């Protein structure tokens, strides 16, 4: 691909993009700045990689005006090199571009289903009654879409995904392998004869441009719907419990578990391994760092944390003894203060 | 459905149920008390929702005698509205009731398998040699059941589940999408040439009325069996390691990891994100709150916890410094006490 | 199987193995020392099980020279009974040995794929263009292998696994059910119009003898490859983020989440539920205990930990109050020290 072609594509999205150097330079591959060779395009997003700029063999580098000063090589210059890189990367993503418009003979598609134009349906896909698949969508091998579920246009569903009945996906939704959308929420009423299941009759609604990572689960609502807003990105191994409402452009990292009936705002960022109790609200713009245990609502924007970071095992073992009786330590300090008649 | 019909069904299970109002009232849908319209049935399980009772448009409300005082609308009255709701909900669970008695042509069923009466087998299901499926069971699309495994009656297996060889499921077991039953336990012997796998020749036994949530894994035993007792309910993304023994009517919430050879009693309740070390015992009736790190057996009933709840990031950063040297703080307090000759 | 046959097989791998007793003794089954019956072989790996040795009905016991002193029964004696057990266990692992050399008629195999000799391919397996499967490999039902992916010899892929495009697996790699290899890494560039996906064009490389547990995910690299070294064993529900580099003979337990661009050394042991932040390095031989929150690189061998172990709920509730203001407690102690003019 010519550098001029790359420039034309990216400049549609990145307004301040400037091309420096040889427009006719041919680019074959994406590479890191450290390991790039001739024919590669790379980027620098961080001043600490400046050293690599002098040595790189990359044919083109994407970088900021600051870093570009004094750089004589071919370059795409913008204040947001990472965003430019995102658009460049799409040009080299052969996985998505190479799929033919075909429905595999081994797919099982109900007669009552409606399939849009230019749709790819892979081997052994199962599409049940009254399902609708929007145009330009891709459903890869082994995925099961249960009855009455509706997918918008341009969705990309990887292999071995399960989308249960009655769910609604907007346009350009991506589900990675092993994702489960619309499993029954975890609801049981205790009785003298054991737990009795509460039927979960709500749906899951995923809005436009939502991404759900491999093996993550979004449970259907108990009565009303579980909902994920536009542009929200969810990593692998995440659980969104029944009745959860997640806003727009929110990011949820891997192994985060969100119990039932939570409300997560817009532009929230949640780190990995976070646990959020049921019925909790996170305000728009809240950031929760990794491994935090969220036991109450966070009603102001800001950064929130908990958890104890790693130490060597010997120190940890000693500290644990004291951590588990810190209340006693507090009382001893209080008694000392009283003894010497001292108030902080 | 007429209110009288609903009443008749639920009163079989909820002995104190009383119908107030118009028996011929027609009900079409489940709804929350806040958002109910005409034709809906709703419930109140909590005094704090009393306000909605005055405004609700629900045609019928399920509620307790206390809340029913002064309420003039149609009602189902019982001391356990949530349990009554559970039985009402089953009447509106179209997903389960609408499946035909059929075996899909694309299913692969070994000749040596035994399929009971009135069984649904979905598209692309694979049933291997000597498998037995009890009557009235449902096996949805894409599920694989390996050789010699036995399912009881009335099981409901969602899509894309894997049940490995030689396992045994009782009656009315529900497995949600992506569940893995009977994967090899994690057992390796170290050697000078690297780790050597220990074959895992035990089985998984799931008793009657067990529920396993989406993408959860129950590993097979190393020598003897991994076992889950009657009526136990397991949420999504749970791991039960090899040789685990779980009692009856126990509840295990999402992202809980139970390492190998644990014994979990009856009527235990485990919150989300709990980690339980290997070879640990939890006594009957133990409750473990979310995110707890269980490093030793809990041999008395009671509530157990650990973990540090969320604070603002700035406070957390300061606290972490002290948390990681709390043993030193303890020593300073001790020295102070000695200095002023003070014993608490 | 005769004891002499078992001895011959195991002695190939365990050089100090000695057979005591009746070589012609017939063994039918593996068993625990506690529950063994006639015809069973059992092992003791721990002095605390010595009591069972006197009572066991096992026909053969594998044990150490120490424990063998005074034991008159049939025995296999070695300093490493657990390793001997590993090799014995393979002889009784019917699951792997009984598979015929066959390709199921319902499998979908691209014409451009290359299948080695003596390969088992189960029902509904999907093998896409240009895939190569090495000889003696097993691909069980419902697994999907996307285009250009290469598997070595003797791989064992359980049902419902997804291996995405362009990945490379060495020889004797085992993937348990529900595993996802090569899903897109979690990379998005923020923009004024929402997050823009970064195409993930790297691959996943799994070296010889790697094991990946059920429902674990290894994401493909953003630009370069995600890599797992020889003999590394990964448990269920593990996440290795994009660009991760894991060394040889490393063990990673369940629910461990490793964020992007981490470098994990050789012979590392990571407990369950560990969270590792992005761009972190773990030195060769590091051991991280369960539930640890790894927020910085661990550049020396050693054992590392964090987390607060379980206590009763009442104590925990009191402690939490103090934990969340430990910095204040520290200041009070400091003030006390100053007041009485005392330096530890």
PDB file of N, CA and C in Angstrom, chain B residues 108 124 126 146 161-162 165 178 180 184 186 188 194-195 197-199 215 217 219 223-224 237-239 257 292-293 295-296 303-307 309-311 318-319 322-323 332 336 339-340, chain C residues 30-32 35 82 85-86 89-90 95-96 104 124 140 158-160 176-177 211 215 233-237 249 251 255 291 308-311 313 316 323-324 326-327 330 337 340 342 344:
ATOM      1  N   UNK B 108     -25.605 -35.115  15.969  1.00  0.00           N
ATOM      2  CA  UNK B 108     -24.834 -36.349  15.781  1.00  0.00           C
ATOM      3  C   UNK B 108     -25.015 -37.192  17.036  1.00  0.00           C
ATOM      4  N   UNK B 124     -26.821 -29.441  15.663  1.00  0.00           N
ATOM      5  CA  UNK B 124     -25.379 -29.655  15.869  1.00  0.00           C
ATOM      6  C   UNK B 124     -24.997 -30.188  17.241  1.00  0.00           C
ATOM      7  N   UNK B 126     -23.844 -32.908  19.787  1.00  0.00           N
ATOM      8  CA  UNK B 126     -23.068 -34.134  19.610  1.00  0.00           C
ATOM      9  C   UNK B 126     -23.242 -35.003  20.861  1.00  0.00           C
ATOM     10  N   UNK B 146     -19.820 -36.048  25.920  1.00  0.00           N
ATOM     11  CA  UNK B 146     -18.864 -37.099  25.580  1.00  0.00           C
ATOM     12  C   UNK B 146     -19.299 -38.466  26.122  1.00  0.00           C
ATOM     13  N   UNK B 161     -22.490 -26.004  25.520  1.00  0.00           N
ATOM     14  CA  UNK B 161     -21.984 -26.604  26.759  1.00  0.00           C
ATOM     15  C   UNK B 161     -21.108 -27.810  26.393  1.00  0.00           C
ATOM     16  N   UNK B 162     -20.111 -28.097  27.228  1.00  0.00           N
ATOM     17  CA  UNK B 162     -19.327 -29.330  27.071  1.00  0.00           C
ATOM     18  C   UNK B 162     -19.454 -30.165  28.341  1.00  0.00           C
ATOM     19  N   UNK B 165     -16.573 -36.963  29.258  1.00  0.00           N
ATOM     20  CA  UNK B 165     -16.847 -38.397  29.401  1.00  0.00           C
ATOM     21  C   UNK B 165     -17.070 -38.836  30.857  1.00  0.00           C
ATOM     22  N   UNK B 178     -21.888 -22.388  27.622  1.00  0.00           N
ATOM     23  CA  UNK B 178     -20.448 -22.322  27.828  1.00  0.00           C
ATOM     24  C   UNK B 178     -19.924 -23.072  29.032  1.00  0.00           C
ATOM     25  N   UNK B 180     -18.471 -25.970  31.325  1.00  0.00           N
ATOM     26  CA  UNK B 180     -17.603 -27.116  31.072  1.00  0.00           C
ATOM     27  C   UNK B 180     -17.647 -28.040  32.300  1.00  0.00           C
ATOM     28  N   UNK B 184     -10.253 -31.973  32.708  1.00  0.00           N
ATOM     29  CA  UNK B 184      -9.217 -32.551  33.572  1.00  0.00           C
ATOM     30  C   UNK B 184      -8.856 -31.589  34.690  1.00  0.00           C
ATOM     31  N   UNK B 186      -6.318 -29.871  37.436  1.00  0.00           N
ATOM     32  CA  UNK B 186      -4.988 -29.292  37.215  1.00  0.00           C
ATOM     33  C   UNK B 186      -3.990 -30.035  38.094  1.00  0.00           C
ATOM     34  N   UNK B 188      -0.142 -31.957  38.042  1.00  0.00           N
ATOM     35  CA  UNK B 188       1.109 -32.242  37.348  1.00  0.00           C
ATOM     36  C   UNK B 188       2.162 -32.605  38.381  1.00  0.00           C
ATOM     37  N   UNK B 194      10.533 -31.401  33.295  1.00  0.00           N
ATOM     38  CA  UNK B 194       9.322 -30.578  33.234  1.00  0.00           C
ATOM     39  C   UNK B 194       8.162 -31.280  33.919  1.00  0.00           C
ATOM     40  N   UNK B 195       7.013 -30.627  33.877  1.00  0.00           N
ATOM     41  CA  UNK B 195       5.834 -31.168  34.552  1.00  0.00           C
ATOM     42  C   UNK B 195       5.255 -32.346  33.776  1.00  0.00           C
ATOM     43  N   UNK B 197       1.851 -34.662  33.402  1.00  0.00           N
ATOM     44  CA  UNK B 197       0.429 -34.663  33.730  1.00  0.00           C
ATOM     45  C   UNK B 197       0.037 -35.900  34.535  1.00  0.00           C
ATOM     46  N   UNK B 198      -0.820 -35.677  35.544  1.00  0.00           N
ATOM     47  CA  UNK B 198      -1.461 -36.785  36.252  1.00  0.00           C
ATOM     48  C   UNK B 198      -2.805 -37.017  35.570  1.00  0.00           C
ATOM     49  N   UNK B 199      -3.035 -38.177  35.008  1.00  0.00           N
ATOM     50  CA  UNK B 199      -4.347 -38.437  34.398  1.00  0.00           C
ATOM     51  C   UNK B 199      -5.427 -38.257  35.456  1.00  0.00           C
ATOM     52  N   UNK B 215     -20.405 -20.341  31.507  1.00  0.00           N
ATOM     53  CA  UNK B 215     -18.942 -20.382  31.464  1.00  0.00           C
ATOM     54  C   UNK B 215     -18.277 -20.838  32.763  1.00  0.00           C
ATOM     55  N   UNK B 217     -16.868 -23.830  35.344  1.00  0.00           N
ATOM     56  CA  UNK B 217     -16.173 -25.098  35.105  1.00  0.00           C
ATOM     57  C   UNK B 217     -16.170 -25.943  36.377  1.00  0.00           C
ATOM     58  N   UNK B 219     -14.277 -29.286  37.412  1.00  0.00           N
ATOM     59  CA  UNK B 219     -13.264 -30.248  36.947  1.00  0.00           C
ATOM     60  C   UNK B 219     -13.532 -31.653  37.472  1.00  0.00           C
ATOM     61  N   UNK B 223      -8.764 -38.985  41.126  1.00  0.00           N
ATOM     62  CA  UNK B 223      -8.936 -40.435  41.291  1.00  0.00           C
ATOM     63  C   UNK B 223     -10.404 -40.705  41.619  1.00  0.00           C
ATOM     64  N   UNK B 224     -10.890 -40.079  42.673  1.00  0.00           N
ATOM     65  CA  UNK B 224     -12.301 -40.201  43.029  1.00  0.00           C
ATOM     66  C   UNK B 224     -13.066 -39.052  42.351  1.00  0.00           C
ATOM     67  N   UNK B 237     -19.042 -18.081  35.730  1.00  0.00           N
ATOM     68  CA  UNK B 237     -17.601 -17.893  35.947  1.00  0.00           C
ATOM     69  C   UNK B 237     -17.148 -18.415  37.310  1.00  0.00           C
ATOM     70  N   UNK B 238     -17.611 -19.599  37.667  1.00  0.00           N
ATOM     71  CA  UNK B 238     -17.153 -20.222  38.915  1.00  0.00           C
ATOM     72  C   UNK B 238     -16.254 -21.402  38.553  1.00  0.00           C
ATOM     73  N   UNK B 239     -15.284 -21.682  39.383  1.00  0.00           N
ATOM     74  CA  UNK B 239     -14.412 -22.835  39.175  1.00  0.00           C
ATOM     75  C   UNK B 239     -14.451 -23.711  40.420  1.00  0.00           C
ATOM     76  N   UNK B 257     -13.477 -18.999  43.000  1.00  0.00           N
ATOM     77  CA  UNK B 257     -12.584 -20.086  42.615  1.00  0.00           C
ATOM     78  C   UNK B 257     -12.320 -20.976  43.808  1.00  0.00           C
ATOM     79  N   UNK B 292     -13.708 -12.444  49.578  1.00  0.00           N
ATOM     80  CA  UNK B 292     -12.928 -12.965  50.704  1.00  0.00           C
ATOM     81  C   UNK B 292     -11.882 -13.977  50.227  1.00  0.00           C
ATOM     82  N   UNK B 293     -10.752 -13.971  50.925  1.00  0.00           N
ATOM     83  CA  UNK B 293      -9.623 -14.856  50.625  1.00  0.00           C
ATOM     84  C   UNK B 293      -9.584 -15.903  51.735  1.00  0.00           C
ATOM     85  N   UNK B 295      -8.145 -18.792  53.506  1.00  0.00           N
ATOM     86  CA  UNK B 295      -6.835 -19.445  53.605  1.00  0.00           C
ATOM     87  C   UNK B 295      -6.814 -20.564  54.647  1.00  0.00           C
ATOM     88  N   UNK B 296      -7.896 -20.712  55.366  1.00  0.00           N
ATOM     89  CA  UNK B 296      -7.963 -21.826  56.315  1.00  0.00           C
ATOM     90  C   UNK B 296      -9.417 -22.285  56.429  1.00  0.00           C
ATOM     91  N   UNK B 303     -20.575 -15.909  59.779  1.00  0.00           N
ATOM     92  CA  UNK B 303     -20.286 -15.086  58.605  1.00  0.00           C
ATOM     93  C   UNK B 303     -18.810 -14.743  58.629  1.00  0.00           C
ATOM     94  N   UNK B 304     -18.150 -14.891  57.497  1.00  0.00           N
ATOM     95  CA  UNK B 304     -16.705 -14.678  57.398  1.00  0.00           C
ATOM     96  C   UNK B 304     -16.404 -13.727  56.246  1.00  0.00           C
ATOM     97  N   UNK B 305     -15.333 -12.941  56.411  1.00  0.00           N
ATOM     98  CA  UNK B 305     -15.047 -11.898  55.436  1.00  0.00           C
ATOM     99  C   UNK B 305     -13.572 -11.580  55.390  1.00  0.00           C
ATOM    100  N   UNK B 306     -13.177 -10.947  54.317  1.00  0.00           N
ATOM    101  CA  UNK B 306     -11.905 -10.214  54.282  1.00  0.00           C
ATOM    102  C   UNK B 306     -11.969  -9.244  53.135  1.00  0.00           C
ATOM    103  N   UNK B 307     -10.860  -8.599  52.855  1.00  0.00           N
ATOM    104  CA  UNK B 307     -10.834  -7.654  51.751  1.00  0.00           C
ATOM    105  C   UNK B 307     -10.956  -6.228  52.226  1.00  0.00           C
ATOM    106  N   UNK B 309     -12.439  -2.575  51.404  1.00  0.00           N
ATOM    107  CA  UNK B 309     -13.400  -1.876  50.547  1.00  0.00           C
ATOM    108  C   UNK B 309     -12.833  -0.587  49.946  1.00  0.00           C
ATOM    109  N   UNK B 310     -13.490  -0.135  48.939  1.00  0.00           N
ATOM    110  CA  UNK B 310     -13.076   1.018  48.137  1.00  0.00           C
ATOM    111  C   UNK B 310     -12.988   2.317  48.943  1.00  0.00           C
ATOM    112  N   UNK B 311     -11.976   3.115  48.631  1.00  0.00           N
ATOM    113  CA  UNK B 311     -11.910   4.517  49.086  1.00  0.00           C
ATOM    114  C   UNK B 311     -11.461   5.356  47.894  1.00  0.00           C
ATOM    115  N   UNK B 318      -2.143   6.669  50.266  1.00  0.00           N
ATOM    116  CA  UNK B 318      -1.510   6.934  51.570  1.00  0.00           C
ATOM    117  C   UNK B 318      -1.604   5.718  52.479  1.00  0.00           C
ATOM    118  N   UNK B 319      -2.800   5.126  52.506  1.00  0.00           N
ATOM    119  CA  UNK B 319      -2.997   3.990  53.405  1.00  0.00           C
ATOM    120  C   UNK B 319      -2.110   2.805  53.017  1.00  0.00           C
ATOM    121  N   UNK B 322       1.213   2.647  54.615  1.00  0.00           N
ATOM    122  CA  UNK B 322       1.180   2.210  56.019  1.00  0.00           C
ATOM    123  C   UNK B 322       0.780   0.734  56.144  1.00  0.00           C
ATOM    124  N   UNK B 323      -0.131   0.313  55.267  1.00  0.00           N
ATOM    125  CA  UNK B 323      -0.551  -1.096  55.309  1.00  0.00           C
ATOM    126  C   UNK B 323       0.641  -2.007  55.105  1.00  0.00           C
ATOM    127  N   UNK B 332       6.317   0.111  66.902  1.00  0.00           N
ATOM    128  CA  UNK B 332       6.483   1.463  67.459  1.00  0.00           C
ATOM    129  C   UNK B 332       5.512   1.696  68.612  1.00  0.00           C
ATOM    130  N   UNK B 336       6.471   2.473  72.464  1.00  0.00           N
ATOM    131  CA  UNK B 336       5.900   3.605  73.192  1.00  0.00           C
ATOM    132  C   UNK B 336       5.312   3.155  74.520  1.00  0.00           C
ATOM    133  N   UNK B 339       8.064   2.458  76.898  1.00  0.00           N
ATOM    134  CA  UNK B 339       8.723   3.702  77.295  1.00  0.00           C
ATOM    135  C   UNK B 339       7.985   4.387  78.448  1.00  0.00           C
ATOM    136  N   UNK B 340       6.660   4.430  78.332  1.00  0.00           N
ATOM    137  CA  UNK B 340       5.933   5.125  79.396  1.00  0.00           C
ATOM    138  C   UNK B 340       5.354   4.121  80.387  1.00  0.00           C
TER     139      UNK B 340
ATOM    140  N   UNK C  30      -7.024 -47.305  39.357  1.00  0.00           N
ATOM    141  CA  UNK C  30      -6.350 -46.365  40.258  1.00  0.00           C
ATOM    142  C   UNK C  30      -7.261 -46.123  41.461  1.00  0.00           C
ATOM    143  N   UNK C  31      -6.672 -45.907  42.622  1.00  0.00           N
ATOM    144  CA  UNK C  31      -7.503 -45.606  43.797  1.00  0.00           C
ATOM    145  C   UNK C  31      -6.704 -44.773  44.792  1.00  0.00           C
ATOM    146  N   UNK C  32      -7.422 -44.130  45.698  1.00  0.00           N
ATOM    147  CA  UNK C  32      -6.755 -43.457  46.819  1.00  0.00           C
ATOM    148  C   UNK C  32      -6.400 -44.514  47.851  1.00  0.00           C
ATOM    149  N   UNK C  35      -9.339 -45.553  50.118  1.00  0.00           N
ATOM    150  CA  UNK C  35     -10.516 -46.252  49.602  1.00  0.00           C
ATOM    151  C   UNK C  35     -10.180 -47.368  48.620  1.00  0.00           C
ATOM    152  N   UNK C  82       5.118 -39.479  43.599  1.00  0.00           N
ATOM    153  CA  UNK C  82       4.113 -38.717  42.850  1.00  0.00           C
ATOM    154  C   UNK C  82       4.420 -38.763  41.353  1.00  0.00           C
ATOM    155  N   UNK C  85       3.506 -42.122  40.116  1.00  0.00           N
ATOM    156  CA  UNK C  85       2.051 -42.142  39.986  1.00  0.00           C
ATOM    157  C   UNK C  85       1.603 -41.505  38.668  1.00  0.00           C
ATOM    158  N   UNK C  86       2.236 -40.393  38.310  1.00  0.00           N
ATOM    159  CA  UNK C  86       1.876 -39.712  37.063  1.00  0.00           C
ATOM    160  C   UNK C  86       1.979 -40.678  35.885  1.00  0.00           C
ATOM    161  N   UNK C  89      -0.634 -43.357  36.020  1.00  0.00           N
ATOM    162  CA  UNK C  89      -1.987 -42.855  35.715  1.00  0.00           C
ATOM    163  C   UNK C  89      -2.252 -42.859  34.212  1.00  0.00           C
ATOM    164  N   UNK C  90      -1.202 -42.634  33.419  1.00  0.00           N
ATOM    165  CA  UNK C  90      -1.408 -42.596  31.958  1.00  0.00           C
ATOM    166  C   UNK C  90      -1.900 -43.947  31.434  1.00  0.00           C
ATOM    167  N   UNK C  95      -9.677 -42.272  28.308  1.00  0.00           N
ATOM    168  CA  UNK C  95     -10.206 -41.197  27.460  1.00  0.00           C
ATOM    169  C   UNK C  95      -9.309 -40.949  26.263  1.00  0.00           C
ATOM    170  N   UNK C  96      -8.023 -40.937  26.503  1.00  0.00           N
ATOM    171  CA  UNK C  96      -7.110 -40.578  25.427  1.00  0.00           C
ATOM    172  C   UNK C  96      -6.758 -41.774  24.550  1.00  0.00           C
ATOM    173  N   UNK C 104     -14.637 -37.343  11.401  1.00  0.00           N
ATOM    174  CA  UNK C 104     -16.090 -37.488  11.399  1.00  0.00           C
ATOM    175  C   UNK C 104     -16.694 -36.843  10.147  1.00  0.00           C
ATOM    176  N   UNK C 124     -18.628 -32.089  13.828  1.00  0.00           N
ATOM    177  CA  UNK C 124     -18.842 -30.637  13.738  1.00  0.00           C
ATOM    178  C   UNK C 124     -17.588 -29.797  13.932  1.00  0.00           C
ATOM    179  N   UNK C 140     -11.386 -32.513  19.118  1.00  0.00           N
ATOM    180  CA  UNK C 140     -12.685 -33.070  19.511  1.00  0.00           C
ATOM    181  C   UNK C 140     -13.840 -32.199  19.013  1.00  0.00           C
ATOM    182  N   UNK C 158      -9.709 -30.332  23.150  1.00  0.00           N
ATOM    183  CA  UNK C 158     -11.014 -30.772  23.664  1.00  0.00           C
ATOM    184  C   UNK C 158     -12.163 -30.071  22.914  1.00  0.00           C
ATOM    185  N   UNK C 159     -13.415 -30.411  23.240  1.00  0.00           N
ATOM    186  CA  UNK C 159     -14.541 -29.835  22.497  1.00  0.00           C
ATOM    187  C   UNK C 159     -14.727 -28.335  22.711  1.00  0.00           C
ATOM    188  N   UNK C 160     -15.353 -27.745  21.702  1.00  0.00           N
ATOM    189  CA  UNK C 160     -15.825 -26.360  21.788  1.00  0.00           C
ATOM    190  C   UNK C 160     -14.712 -25.346  22.071  1.00  0.00           C
ATOM    191  N   UNK C 176      -8.113 -27.347  26.812  1.00  0.00           N
ATOM    192  CA  UNK C 176      -9.327 -27.907  27.414  1.00  0.00           C
ATOM    193  C   UNK C 176     -10.576 -27.207  26.865  1.00  0.00           C
ATOM    194  N   UNK C 177     -11.762 -27.740  27.173  1.00  0.00           N
ATOM    195  CA  UNK C 177     -12.976 -27.205  26.549  1.00  0.00           C
ATOM    196  C   UNK C 177     -13.160 -25.703  26.792  1.00  0.00           C
ATOM    197  N   UNK C 211      -0.162 -26.637  28.279  1.00  0.00           N
ATOM    198  CA  UNK C 211      -1.535 -27.004  28.638  1.00  0.00           C
ATOM    199  C   UNK C 211      -2.318 -25.729  28.975  1.00  0.00           C
ATOM    200  N   UNK C 215     -11.887 -22.803  29.431  1.00  0.00           N
ATOM    201  CA  UNK C 215     -12.390 -21.426  29.372  1.00  0.00           C
ATOM    202  C   UNK C 215     -11.327 -20.359  29.602  1.00  0.00           C
ATOM    203  N   UNK C 233       2.158 -24.631  32.137  1.00  0.00           N
ATOM    204  CA  UNK C 233       0.841 -25.203  32.431  1.00  0.00           C
ATOM    205  C   UNK C 233      -0.068 -24.101  32.971  1.00  0.00           C
ATOM    206  N   UNK C 234      -1.177 -23.897  32.307  1.00  0.00           N
ATOM    207  CA  UNK C 234      -2.110 -22.822  32.657  1.00  0.00           C
ATOM    208  C   UNK C 234      -3.440 -23.452  33.017  1.00  0.00           C
ATOM    209  N   UNK C 235      -3.990 -23.029  34.121  1.00  0.00           N
ATOM    210  CA  UNK C 235      -5.222 -23.590  34.696  1.00  0.00           C
ATOM    211  C   UNK C 235      -6.466 -22.984  34.015  1.00  0.00           C
ATOM    212  N   UNK C 236      -7.636 -23.322  34.524  1.00  0.00           N
ATOM    213  CA  UNK C 236      -8.902 -22.802  33.994  1.00  0.00           C
ATOM    214  C   UNK C 236      -9.059 -21.306  34.280  1.00  0.00           C
ATOM    215  N   UNK C 237      -9.889 -20.642  33.471  1.00  0.00           N
ATOM    216  CA  UNK C 237     -10.280 -19.246  33.724  1.00  0.00           C
ATOM    217  C   UNK C 237      -9.070 -18.335  33.913  1.00  0.00           C
ATOM    218  N   UNK C 249       8.096 -23.883  31.561  1.00  0.00           N
ATOM    219  CA  UNK C 249       7.830 -24.588  32.819  1.00  0.00           C
ATOM    220  C   UNK C 249       7.274 -23.690  33.912  1.00  0.00           C
ATOM    221  N   UNK C 251       3.871 -22.167  35.901  1.00  0.00           N
ATOM    222  CA  UNK C 251       2.539 -22.641  36.275  1.00  0.00           C
ATOM    223  C   UNK C 251       1.678 -21.443  36.650  1.00  0.00           C
ATOM    224  N   UNK C 255      -8.141 -18.246  37.430  1.00  0.00           N
ATOM    225  CA  UNK C 255      -8.608 -16.882  37.685  1.00  0.00           C
ATOM    226  C   UNK C 255      -7.471 -15.878  37.779  1.00  0.00           C
ATOM    227  N   UNK C 291      -4.279 -14.747  45.087  1.00  0.00           N
ATOM    228  CA  UNK C 291      -5.004 -13.505  45.365  1.00  0.00           C
ATOM    229  C   UNK C 291      -4.093 -12.285  45.467  1.00  0.00           C
ATOM    230  N   UNK C 308      -5.691  -9.869  52.162  1.00  0.00           N
ATOM    231  CA  UNK C 308      -6.038  -9.990  53.570  1.00  0.00           C
ATOM    232  C   UNK C 308      -6.833 -11.269  53.780  1.00  0.00           C
ATOM    233  N   UNK C 309      -6.298 -12.197  54.573  1.00  0.00           N
ATOM    234  CA  UNK C 309      -7.006 -13.471  54.775  1.00  0.00           C
ATOM    235  C   UNK C 309      -8.279 -13.316  55.605  1.00  0.00           C
ATOM    236  N   UNK C 310      -9.093 -14.303  55.515  1.00  0.00           N
ATOM    237  CA  UNK C 310     -10.426 -14.325  56.115  1.00  0.00           C
ATOM    238  C   UNK C 310     -10.387 -14.199  57.644  1.00  0.00           C
ATOM    239  N   UNK C 311     -11.346 -13.454  58.178  1.00  0.00           N
ATOM    240  CA  UNK C 311     -11.632 -13.472  59.628  1.00  0.00           C
ATOM    241  C   UNK C 311     -13.152 -13.538  59.783  1.00  0.00           C
ATOM    242  N   UNK C 313     -16.745 -12.066  60.391  1.00  0.00           N
ATOM    243  CA  UNK C 313     -17.268 -10.825  59.817  1.00  0.00           C
ATOM    244  C   UNK C 313     -17.221  -9.653  60.788  1.00  0.00           C
ATOM    245  N   UNK C 316     -13.739  -8.311  61.042  1.00  0.00           N
ATOM    246  CA  UNK C 316     -13.423  -7.676  59.767  1.00  0.00           C
ATOM    247  C   UNK C 316     -14.064  -6.297  59.664  1.00  0.00           C
ATOM    248  N   UNK C 323      -8.518   0.109  58.867  1.00  0.00           N
ATOM    249  CA  UNK C 323      -7.694  -0.045  57.662  1.00  0.00           C
ATOM    250  C   UNK C 323      -7.851   1.159  56.754  1.00  0.00           C
ATOM    251  N   UNK C 324      -9.058   1.665  56.701  1.00  0.00           N
ATOM    252  CA  UNK C 324      -9.319   2.756  55.775  1.00  0.00           C
ATOM    253  C   UNK C 324      -8.835   4.109  56.307  1.00  0.00           C
ATOM    254  N   UNK C 326      -5.700   4.053  58.247  1.00  0.00           N
ATOM    255  CA  UNK C 326      -4.444   3.663  58.879  1.00  0.00           C
ATOM    256  C   UNK C 326      -3.409   4.783  58.774  1.00  0.00           C
ATOM    257  N   UNK C 327      -3.490   5.585  57.716  1.00  0.00           N
ATOM    258  CA  UNK C 327      -2.545   6.691  57.599  1.00  0.00           C
ATOM    259  C   UNK C 327      -2.727   7.665  58.764  1.00  0.00           C
ATOM    260  N   UNK C 330      -1.145   6.145  61.833  1.00  0.00           N
ATOM    261  CA  UNK C 330       0.296   6.333  61.751  1.00  0.00           C
ATOM    262  C   UNK C 330       0.697   7.734  62.224  1.00  0.00           C
ATOM    263  N   UNK C 337       4.973   9.894  69.635  1.00  0.00           N
ATOM    264  CA  UNK C 337       6.419   9.744  69.767  1.00  0.00           C
ATOM    265  C   UNK C 337       7.090  11.099  69.985  1.00  0.00           C
ATOM    266  N   UNK C 340       6.386  12.661  73.542  1.00  0.00           N
ATOM    267  CA  UNK C 340       7.196  12.177  74.667  1.00  0.00           C
ATOM    268  C   UNK C 340       8.661  12.082  74.271  1.00  0.00           C
ATOM    269  N   UNK C 342      10.324  10.614  71.879  1.00  0.00           N
ATOM    270  CA  UNK C 342      10.791   9.243  71.798  1.00  0.00           C
ATOM    271  C   UNK C 342      10.979   8.832  70.350  1.00  0.00           C
ATOM    272  N   UNK C 344      12.004   5.505  68.099  1.00  0.00           N
ATOM    273  CA  UNK C 344      12.220   4.057  68.184  1.00  0.00           C
ATOM    274  C   UNK C 344      13.666   3.705  67.857  1.00  0.00           C
TER     275      UNK C 344
END
